[in-house]
Amino acid sequence: MAELTTDRITTVQRDGLVLDVHDEGPIDGEVVVLLHGFPERADCWRLVAPLLHEAGYRTLAMDQRGYSPRARPRRRRDYRMTELLGDVRALAEAAGGRVHVVGHDWGAIPAWLLAMHHPDLVASLTAVSVPHPQAFLTSMVRSTQGLKSWYMLAFQVPFLPERLARTPGGLLDKQLRAAGMTADDVVRFRAEIVDDGALTTALHWYRALPLADPRLTRHKVTVPTTMVWSDDDIALGRWGVERTAHLVEAPYRFVELAGVSHWIPTQAPDALAEAIIDRARSTAS
């Protein structure tokens, strides 16, 4: 294992792409990698990160592929899970490895994959909203998850979501509000994703799903893991979350947040930070 770097990490470069990183908190603290989902960027952790800093942790929040301005390849195949995993692996290696990894929404997928395929780089995993990928895939046919995930199919249609996003207050904005996003965060979405030209490349995370190798997710996790889920999440149901425990062969905890929507990092930052810190401290020697 490489030693923890004491230089601030502002970017990660991989295959000609430059991913922006927000490196904050005590420089000598244990590293917590924070991975955002759709349709947000690294600043979705703005309320969680200071709480982690107060507890002595250093945070690396990365604007992921498709979101960072210098990391927006146009082909959907550049957003396959192997590429998403490679980016997060590069960040963990740049930090010296043995990092605590936290992922919300789509960010949970590369977090799960890193824990599956590179457990030597992961001290602990906190998955937020999205269960183990294999549990999620099974839930699509064994529960109502397929109905909840209707938008994943809609996002496959070229140009349609982009067209729906053109008008402020239009259908896409209304769908985000219906999912529990605040009016201020919808404004942030328009500024950071739509106006900044990141919508199409952010949607490529969904559009690359038909190109995914299903064998990539058929592994159990062997690092200490916490699953955080909220019962007002209209996008992710309980079925897959409850079966995630069977796919973790390590200390495991399930944290359910009552009355919280899908947007846990901005709507329940204290509870989420507590879950992350508890999991990280549980791994201390």
mmCIF file of C-alpha atoms in Angstrom:
data_model
loop_
_atom_site.group_PDB
_atom_site.id
_atom_site.type_symbol
_atom_site.label_atom_id
_atom_site.label_comp_id
_atom_site.label_asym_id
_atom_site.label_seq_id
_atom_site.Cartn_x
_atom_site.Cartn_y
_atom_site.Cartn_z
ATOM 1 C CA MET A 1 0.000 0.000 0.000
ATOM 2 C CA ALA A 2 1.276 3.458 -0.902
ATOM 3 C CA GLU A 3 1.636 6.042 1.847
ATOM 4 C CA LEU A 4 -1.061 8.646 2.363
ATOM 5 C CA THR A 5 -0.253 11.682 0.248
ATOM 6 C CA THR A 6 0.146 14.962 2.114
ATOM 7 C CA ASP A 7 -0.243 17.041 -1.044
ATOM 8 C CA ARG A 8 -3.671 18.338 -1.971
ATOM 9 C CA ILE A 9 -5.227 16.422 -4.855
ATOM 10 C CA THR A 10 -7.000 18.824 -7.197
ATOM 11 C CA THR A 11 -7.262 16.602 -10.262
ATOM 12 C CA VAL A 12 -7.008 12.987 -11.337
ATOM 13 C CA GLN A 13 -5.863 12.298 -14.893
ATOM 14 C CA ARG A 14 -6.764 9.116 -16.705
ATOM 15 C CA ASP A 15 -6.757 8.234 -20.411
ATOM 16 C CA GLY A 16 -6.473 11.885 -21.402
ATOM 17 C CA LEU A 17 -9.333 12.993 -19.150
ATOM 18 C CA VAL A 18 -8.959 15.398 -16.232
ATOM 19 C CA LEU A 19 -11.329 14.882 -13.327
ATOM 20 C CA ASP A 20 -11.644 17.721 -10.810
ATOM 21 C CA VAL A 21 -11.297 16.888 -7.115
ATOM 22 C CA HIS A 22 -12.272 18.937 -4.062
ATOM 23 C CA ASP A 23 -9.689 17.999 -1.419
ATOM 24 C CA GLU A 24 -10.658 19.422 1.979
ATOM 25 C CA GLY A 25 -10.253 18.795 5.682
ATOM 26 C CA PRO A 26 -7.233 17.799 7.775
ATOM 27 C CA ILE A 27 -4.425 16.953 5.375
ATOM 28 C CA ASP A 28 -3.230 14.122 7.623
ATOM 29 C CA GLY A 29 -6.703 12.699 8.266
ATOM 30 C CA GLU A 30 -7.962 9.370 7.026
ATOM 31 C CA VAL A 31 -9.350 9.855 3.517
ATOM 32 C CA VAL A 32 -13.048 9.665 2.706
ATOM 33 C CA VAL A 33 -13.802 9.574 -1.025
ATOM 34 C CA LEU A 34 -17.198 11.124 -1.821
ATOM 35 C CA LEU A 35 -18.905 10.174 -5.092
ATOM 36 C CA HIS A 36 -21.970 12.071 -6.299
ATOM 37 C CA GLY A 37 -24.877 10.790 -8.365
ATOM 38 C CA PHE A 38 -27.210 12.081 -11.068
ATOM 39 C CA PRO A 39 -27.916 14.911 -11.653
ATOM 40 C CA GLU A 40 -25.547 16.515 -9.147
ATOM 41 C CA ARG A 41 -21.875 17.307 -8.812
ATOM 42 C CA ALA A 42 -19.329 17.109 -6.024
ATOM 43 C CA ASP A 43 -20.827 20.027 -4.129
ATOM 44 C CA CYS A 44 -23.814 17.861 -3.200
ATOM 45 C CA TRP A 45 -21.525 16.872 -0.288
ATOM 46 C CA ARG A 46 -21.237 20.484 0.907
ATOM 47 C CA LEU A 47 -23.212 19.818 4.096
ATOM 48 C CA VAL A 48 -21.702 16.406 4.858
ATOM 49 C CA ALA A 49 -18.014 17.166 4.286
ATOM 50 C CA PRO A 50 -17.613 19.780 7.079
ATOM 51 C CA LEU A 51 -19.017 17.293 9.589
ATOM 52 C CA LEU A 52 -16.442 14.736 8.487
ATOM 53 C CA HIS A 53 -13.694 17.350 8.777
ATOM 54 C CA GLU A 54 -14.752 18.116 12.343
ATOM 55 C CA ALA A 55 -14.345 14.420 13.107
ATOM 56 C CA GLY A 56 -10.791 14.494 11.719
ATOM 57 C CA TYR A 57 -11.360 13.096 8.244
ATOM 58 C CA ARG A 58 -10.026 14.431 4.969
ATOM 59 C CA THR A 59 -12.516 14.380 2.096
ATOM 60 C CA LEU A 60 -11.947 13.947 -1.629
ATOM 61 C CA ALA A 61 -15.118 14.815 -3.536
ATOM 62 C CA MET A 62 -14.683 14.210 -7.264
ATOM 63 C CA ASP A 63 -16.667 15.668 -10.156
ATOM 64 C CA GLN A 64 -17.001 12.424 -12.034
ATOM 65 C CA ARG A 65 -16.717 11.509 -15.689
ATOM 66 C CA GLY A 66 -19.295 13.380 -17.738
ATOM 67 C CA TYR A 67 -19.500 16.145 -15.138
ATOM 68 C CA SER A 68 -15.931 17.495 -14.915
ATOM 69 C CA PRO A 69 -15.541 19.965 -17.820
ATOM 70 C CA ARG A 70 -12.332 18.298 -19.020
ATOM 71 C CA ALA A 71 -13.720 14.767 -18.727
ATOM 72 C CA ARG A 72 -16.745 14.660 -21.009
ATOM 73 C CA PRO A 73 -16.118 12.135 -23.782
ATOM 74 C CA ARG A 74 -18.974 12.062 -26.277
ATOM 75 C CA ARG A 75 -19.311 8.301 -26.839
ATOM 76 C CA ARG A 76 -21.627 6.371 -24.561
ATOM 77 C CA ARG A 77 -19.205 3.420 -24.446
ATOM 78 C CA ASP A 78 -16.820 5.687 -22.550
ATOM 79 C CA TYR A 79 -19.279 5.499 -19.645
ATOM 80 C CA ARG A 80 -19.307 1.739 -19.165
ATOM 81 C CA MET A 81 -18.951 0.555 -15.573
ATOM 82 C CA THR A 82 -15.362 -0.490 -16.181
ATOM 83 C CA GLU A 83 -14.507 3.147 -16.975
ATOM 84 C CA LEU A 84 -16.378 4.500 -13.941
ATOM 85 C CA LEU A 85 -14.527 1.998 -11.766
ATOM 86 C CA GLY A 86 -11.203 2.963 -13.332
ATOM 87 C CA ASP A 87 -11.691 6.629 -12.443
ATOM 88 C CA VAL A 88 -12.435 5.923 -8.800
ATOM 89 C CA ARG A 89 -9.588 3.436 -8.582
ATOM 90 C CA ALA A 90 -7.235 6.130 -9.908
ATOM 91 C CA LEU A 91 -8.420 8.545 -7.209
ATOM 92 C CA ALA A 92 -8.024 5.963 -4.440
ATOM 93 C CA GLU A 93 -4.515 5.139 -5.651
ATOM 94 C CA ALA A 94 -3.623 8.837 -5.830
ATOM 95 C CA ALA A 95 -4.696 9.136 -2.190
ATOM 96 C CA GLY A 96 -2.519 6.214 -1.157
ATOM 97 C CA GLY A 97 -5.210 3.561 -0.949
ATOM 98 C CA ARG A 98 -7.169 2.195 2.045
ATOM 99 C CA VAL A 99 -9.727 4.971 1.699
ATOM 100 C CA HIS A 100 -13.249 5.100 3.067
ATOM 101 C CA VAL A 101 -15.531 5.213 0.025
ATOM 102 C CA VAL A 102 -18.977 6.821 0.050
ATOM 103 C CA GLY A 103 -21.266 6.911 -2.984
ATOM 104 C CA HIS A 104 -24.764 8.295 -3.422
ATOM 105 C CA ASP A 105 -27.149 7.356 -6.239
ATOM 106 C CA TRP A 106 -25.069 6.549 -9.354
ATOM 107 C CA GLY A 107 -21.939 7.291 -7.310
ATOM 108 C CA ALA A 108 -22.717 4.195 -5.261
ATOM 109 C CA ILE A 109 -22.113 1.969 -8.304
ATOM 110 C CA PRO A 110 -18.369 2.648 -8.744
ATOM 111 C CA ALA A 111 -18.110 2.608 -4.939
ATOM 112 C CA TRP A 112 -19.577 -0.906 -4.826
ATOM 113 C CA LEU A 113 -17.368 -1.982 -7.736
ATOM 114 C CA LEU A 114 -14.204 -0.649 -6.096
ATOM 115 C CA ALA A 115 -15.013 -2.586 -2.933
ATOM 116 C CA MET A 116 -15.715 -5.736 -4.975
ATOM 117 C CA HIS A 117 -12.682 -5.686 -7.240
ATOM 118 C CA HIS A 118 -10.063 -3.742 -5.277
ATOM 119 C CA PRO A 119 -10.710 -4.378 -1.576
ATOM 120 C CA ASP A 120 -7.048 -3.626 -0.889
ATOM 121 C CA LEU A 121 -7.802 0.025 -1.682
ATOM 122 C CA VAL A 122 -10.942 0.239 0.478
ATOM 123 C CA ALA A 123 -11.014 0.567 4.260
ATOM 124 C CA SER A 124 -14.802 0.812 4.372
ATOM 125 C CA LEU A 125 -17.804 1.385 2.143
ATOM 126 C CA THR A 126 -20.899 3.480 2.782
ATOM 127 C CA ALA A 127 -23.470 3.081 0.010
ATOM 128 C CA VAL A 128 -26.209 5.696 -0.010
ATOM 129 C CA SER A 129 -29.620 4.943 -1.572
ATOM 130 C CA VAL A 130 -28.416 2.334 -4.103
ATOM 131 C CA PRO A 131 -28.000 -1.284 -2.954
ATOM 132 C CA HIS A 132 -25.455 -3.826 -4.148
ATOM 133 C CA PRO A 133 -25.754 -3.842 -7.973
ATOM 134 C CA GLN A 134 -26.675 -7.522 -8.068
ATOM 135 C CA ALA A 135 -29.451 -6.963 -5.533
ATOM 136 C CA PHE A 136 -30.671 -4.033 -7.593
ATOM 137 C CA LEU A 137 -30.743 -6.045 -10.814
ATOM 138 C CA THR A 138 -32.674 -8.846 -9.123
ATOM 139 C CA SER A 139 -35.112 -6.350 -7.617
ATOM 140 C CA MET A 140 -36.006 -5.169 -11.124
ATOM 141 C CA VAL A 141 -37.835 -8.455 -11.744
ATOM 142 C CA ARG A 142 -38.719 -9.521 -8.195
ATOM 143 C CA SER A 143 -40.333 -6.324 -6.919
ATOM 144 C CA THR A 144 -41.804 -3.007 -8.003
ATOM 145 C CA GLN A 145 -38.315 -1.632 -8.695
ATOM 146 C CA GLY A 146 -38.801 -1.979 -12.441
ATOM 147 C CA LEU A 147 -41.723 0.437 -12.262
ATOM 148 C CA LYS A 148 -39.777 2.835 -10.059
ATOM 149 C CA SER A 149 -36.925 2.808 -12.594
ATOM 150 C CA TRP A 150 -39.047 3.774 -15.607
ATOM 151 C CA TYR A 151 -36.884 6.854 -16.154
ATOM 152 C CA MET A 152 -33.841 4.684 -16.889
ATOM 153 C CA LEU A 153 -35.608 3.464 -20.019
ATOM 154 C CA ALA A 154 -36.780 6.972 -20.917
ATOM 155 C CA PHE A 155 -33.190 8.244 -20.690
ATOM 156 C CA GLN A 156 -32.176 5.798 -23.428
ATOM 157 C CA VAL A 157 -34.125 7.853 -25.981
ATOM 158 C CA PRO A 158 -31.664 10.187 -27.772
ATOM 159 C CA PHE A 159 -32.290 13.923 -27.390
ATOM 160 C CA LEU A 160 -35.628 13.560 -25.559
ATOM 161 C CA PRO A 161 -34.401 14.259 -21.995
ATOM 162 C CA GLU A 162 -32.256 17.125 -23.291
ATOM 163 C CA ARG A 163 -35.295 18.605 -25.029
ATOM 164 C CA LEU A 164 -37.373 18.279 -21.863
ATOM 165 C CA ALA A 165 -34.662 20.071 -19.894
ATOM 166 C CA ARG A 166 -34.498 23.120 -22.138
ATOM 167 C CA THR A 167 -37.221 25.075 -20.388
ATOM 168 C CA PRO A 168 -36.756 26.061 -16.735
ATOM 169 C CA GLY A 169 -39.702 24.752 -14.759
ATOM 170 C CA GLY A 170 -40.435 22.188 -17.462
ATOM 171 C CA LEU A 171 -41.112 18.466 -17.185
ATOM 172 C CA LEU A 172 -37.635 17.409 -16.068
ATOM 173 C CA ASP A 173 -37.541 20.067 -13.347
ATOM 174 C CA LYS A 174 -40.993 18.942 -12.201
ATOM 175 C CA GLN A 175 -39.854 15.321 -12.036
ATOM 176 C CA LEU A 176 -36.900 16.295 -9.854
ATOM 177 C CA ARG A 177 -39.213 18.246 -7.559
ATOM 178 C CA ALA A 178 -41.575 15.259 -7.412
ATOM 179 C CA ALA A 179 -38.607 13.121 -6.356
ATOM 180 C CA GLY A 180 -38.053 15.440 -3.403
ATOM 181 C CA MET A 181 -35.366 17.803 -4.693
ATOM 182 C CA THR A 182 -35.738 21.327 -3.304
ATOM 183 C CA ALA A 183 -36.380 24.322 -5.539
ATOM 184 C CA ASP A 184 -32.892 25.666 -4.764
ATOM 185 C CA ASP A 185 -31.273 22.393 -5.776
ATOM 186 C CA VAL A 186 -33.230 22.337 -9.036
ATOM 187 C CA VAL A 187 -31.772 25.783 -9.751
ATOM 188 C CA ARG A 188 -28.338 24.357 -8.948
ATOM 189 C CA PHE A 189 -29.013 21.458 -11.318
ATOM 190 C CA ARG A 190 -29.862 23.861 -14.122
ATOM 191 C CA ALA A 191 -26.686 25.894 -13.544
ATOM 192 C CA GLU A 192 -24.244 23.006 -13.016
ATOM 193 C CA ILE A 193 -25.654 20.416 -15.404
ATOM 194 C CA VAL A 194 -27.894 21.984 -18.042
ATOM 195 C CA ASP A 195 -26.315 25.424 -18.515
ATOM 196 C CA ASP A 196 -22.800 24.023 -18.118
ATOM 197 C CA GLY A 197 -23.358 21.560 -20.956
ATOM 198 C CA ALA A 198 -23.058 18.383 -18.876
ATOM 199 C CA LEU A 199 -26.547 16.930 -19.309
ATOM 200 C CA THR A 200 -25.891 14.676 -22.299
ATOM 201 C CA THR A 201 -22.636 13.283 -20.901
ATOM 202 C CA ALA A 202 -24.238 12.785 -17.479
ATOM 203 C CA LEU A 203 -27.055 10.852 -19.169
ATOM 204 C CA HIS A 204 -24.469 8.627 -20.835
ATOM 205 C CA TRP A 205 -24.097 6.832 -17.481
ATOM 206 C CA TYR A 206 -27.594 5.487 -18.186
ATOM 207 C CA ARG A 207 -27.123 5.122 -21.929
ATOM 208 C CA ALA A 208 -24.063 2.934 -21.462
ATOM 209 C CA LEU A 209 -25.976 0.393 -19.358
ATOM 210 C CA PRO A 210 -26.805 -1.835 -22.364
ATOM 211 C CA LEU A 211 -23.045 -2.138 -22.936
ATOM 212 C CA ALA A 212 -22.265 -3.294 -19.391
ATOM 213 C CA ASP A 213 -20.688 -6.675 -18.685
ATOM 214 C CA PRO A 214 -23.057 -8.329 -16.167
ATOM 215 C CA ARG A 215 -20.189 -10.400 -14.756
ATOM 216 C CA LEU A 216 -18.677 -7.231 -13.301
ATOM 217 C CA THR A 217 -21.289 -7.059 -10.530
ATOM 218 C CA ARG A 218 -21.389 -10.764 -9.622
ATOM 219 C CA HIS A 219 -19.084 -10.476 -6.642
ATOM 220 C CA LYS A 220 -19.633 -10.200 -2.935
ATOM 221 C CA VAL A 221 -18.138 -7.374 -0.915
ATOM 222 C CA THR A 222 -15.537 -8.256 1.697
ATOM 223 C CA VAL A 223 -14.950 -4.857 3.324
ATOM 224 C CA PRO A 224 -16.931 -3.350 6.246
ATOM 225 C CA THR A 225 -20.063 -1.853 4.738
ATOM 226 C CA THR A 226 -22.960 0.395 5.697
ATOM 227 C CA MET A 227 -26.084 0.743 3.567
ATOM 228 C CA VAL A 228 -28.016 4.003 4.065
ATOM 229 C CA TRP A 229 -31.526 4.216 2.612
ATOM 230 C CA SER A 230 -34.482 6.565 3.098
ATOM 231 C CA ASP A 231 -38.091 5.443 3.131
ATOM 232 C CA ASP A 232 -39.384 8.377 1.078
ATOM 233 C CA ASP A 233 -37.121 7.511 -1.851
ATOM 234 C CA ILE A 234 -39.381 7.182 -4.901
ATOM 235 C CA ALA A 235 -36.552 5.856 -7.098
ATOM 236 C CA LEU A 236 -35.113 3.035 -4.957
ATOM 237 C CA GLY A 237 -37.338 0.521 -3.220
ATOM 238 C CA ARG A 238 -36.809 -1.553 -0.094
ATOM 239 C CA TRP A 239 -36.510 -4.997 -1.746
ATOM 240 C CA GLY A 240 -32.974 -4.647 -3.098
ATOM 241 C CA VAL A 241 -31.780 -2.801 -0.020
ATOM 242 C CA GLU A 242 -32.938 -5.578 2.297
ATOM 243 C CA ARG A 243 -31.150 -8.249 0.248
ATOM 244 C CA THR A 244 -27.860 -6.376 0.147
ATOM 245 C CA ALA A 245 -26.797 -7.899 3.483
ATOM 246 C CA HIS A 246 -26.551 -11.316 1.784
ATOM 247 C CA LEU A 247 -23.950 -9.924 -0.620
ATOM 248 C CA VAL A 248 -21.578 -8.554 2.009
ATOM 249 C CA GLU A 249 -19.184 -10.939 3.747
ATOM 250 C CA ALA A 250 -17.908 -8.439 6.295
ATOM 251 C CA PRO A 251 -19.318 -6.353 9.151
ATOM 252 C CA TYR A 252 -22.526 -4.826 7.815
ATOM 253 C CA ARG A 253 -25.027 -2.260 9.021
ATOM 254 C CA PHE A 254 -28.284 -1.037 7.499
ATOM 255 C CA VAL A 255 -29.366 2.522 8.350
ATOM 256 C CA GLU A 256 -32.909 3.526 7.445
ATOM 257 C CA LEU A 257 -33.808 7.222 7.493
ATOM 258 C CA ALA A 258 -37.497 7.904 8.051
ATOM 259 C CA GLY A 259 -39.245 10.698 6.183
ATOM 260 C CA VAL A 260 -36.236 11.551 3.984
ATOM 261 C CA SER A 261 -36.385 11.667 0.185
ATOM 262 C CA HIS A 262 -33.799 10.348 -2.258
ATOM 263 C CA TRP A 263 -31.486 13.331 -1.755
ATOM 264 C CA ILE A 264 -29.922 12.167 1.506
ATOM 265 C CA PRO A 265 -26.617 14.132 1.371
ATOM 266 C CA THR A 266 -28.408 17.485 1.259
ATOM 267 C CA GLN A 267 -31.534 16.617 3.250
ATOM 268 C CA ALA A 268 -30.114 14.459 6.051
ATOM 269 C CA PRO A 269 -26.426 15.452 6.249
ATOM 270 C CA ASP A 270 -26.105 14.937 10.005
ATOM 271 C CA ALA A 271 -27.506 11.418 9.952
ATOM 272 C CA LEU A 272 -25.436 10.493 6.912
ATOM 273 C CA ALA A 273 -22.230 11.911 8.382
ATOM 274 C CA GLU A 274 -22.871 9.956 11.583
ATOM 275 C CA ALA A 275 -23.271 6.726 9.583
ATOM 276 C CA ILE A 276 -20.068 7.381 7.627
ATOM 277 C CA ILE A 277 -18.076 8.204 10.760
ATOM 278 C CA ASP A 278 -19.400 5.176 12.651
ATOM 279 C CA ARG A 279 -18.415 2.905 9.802
ATOM 280 C CA ALA A 280 -14.971 4.494 9.411
ATOM 281 C CA ARG A 281 -14.224 4.334 13.143
ATOM 282 C CA SER A 282 -15.257 0.694 13.258
ATOM 283 C CA THR A 283 -12.264 -0.143 11.071
ATOM 284 C CA ALA A 284 -9.681 1.564 13.290
ATOM 285 C CA SER A 285 -7.017 -0.796 14.554
#
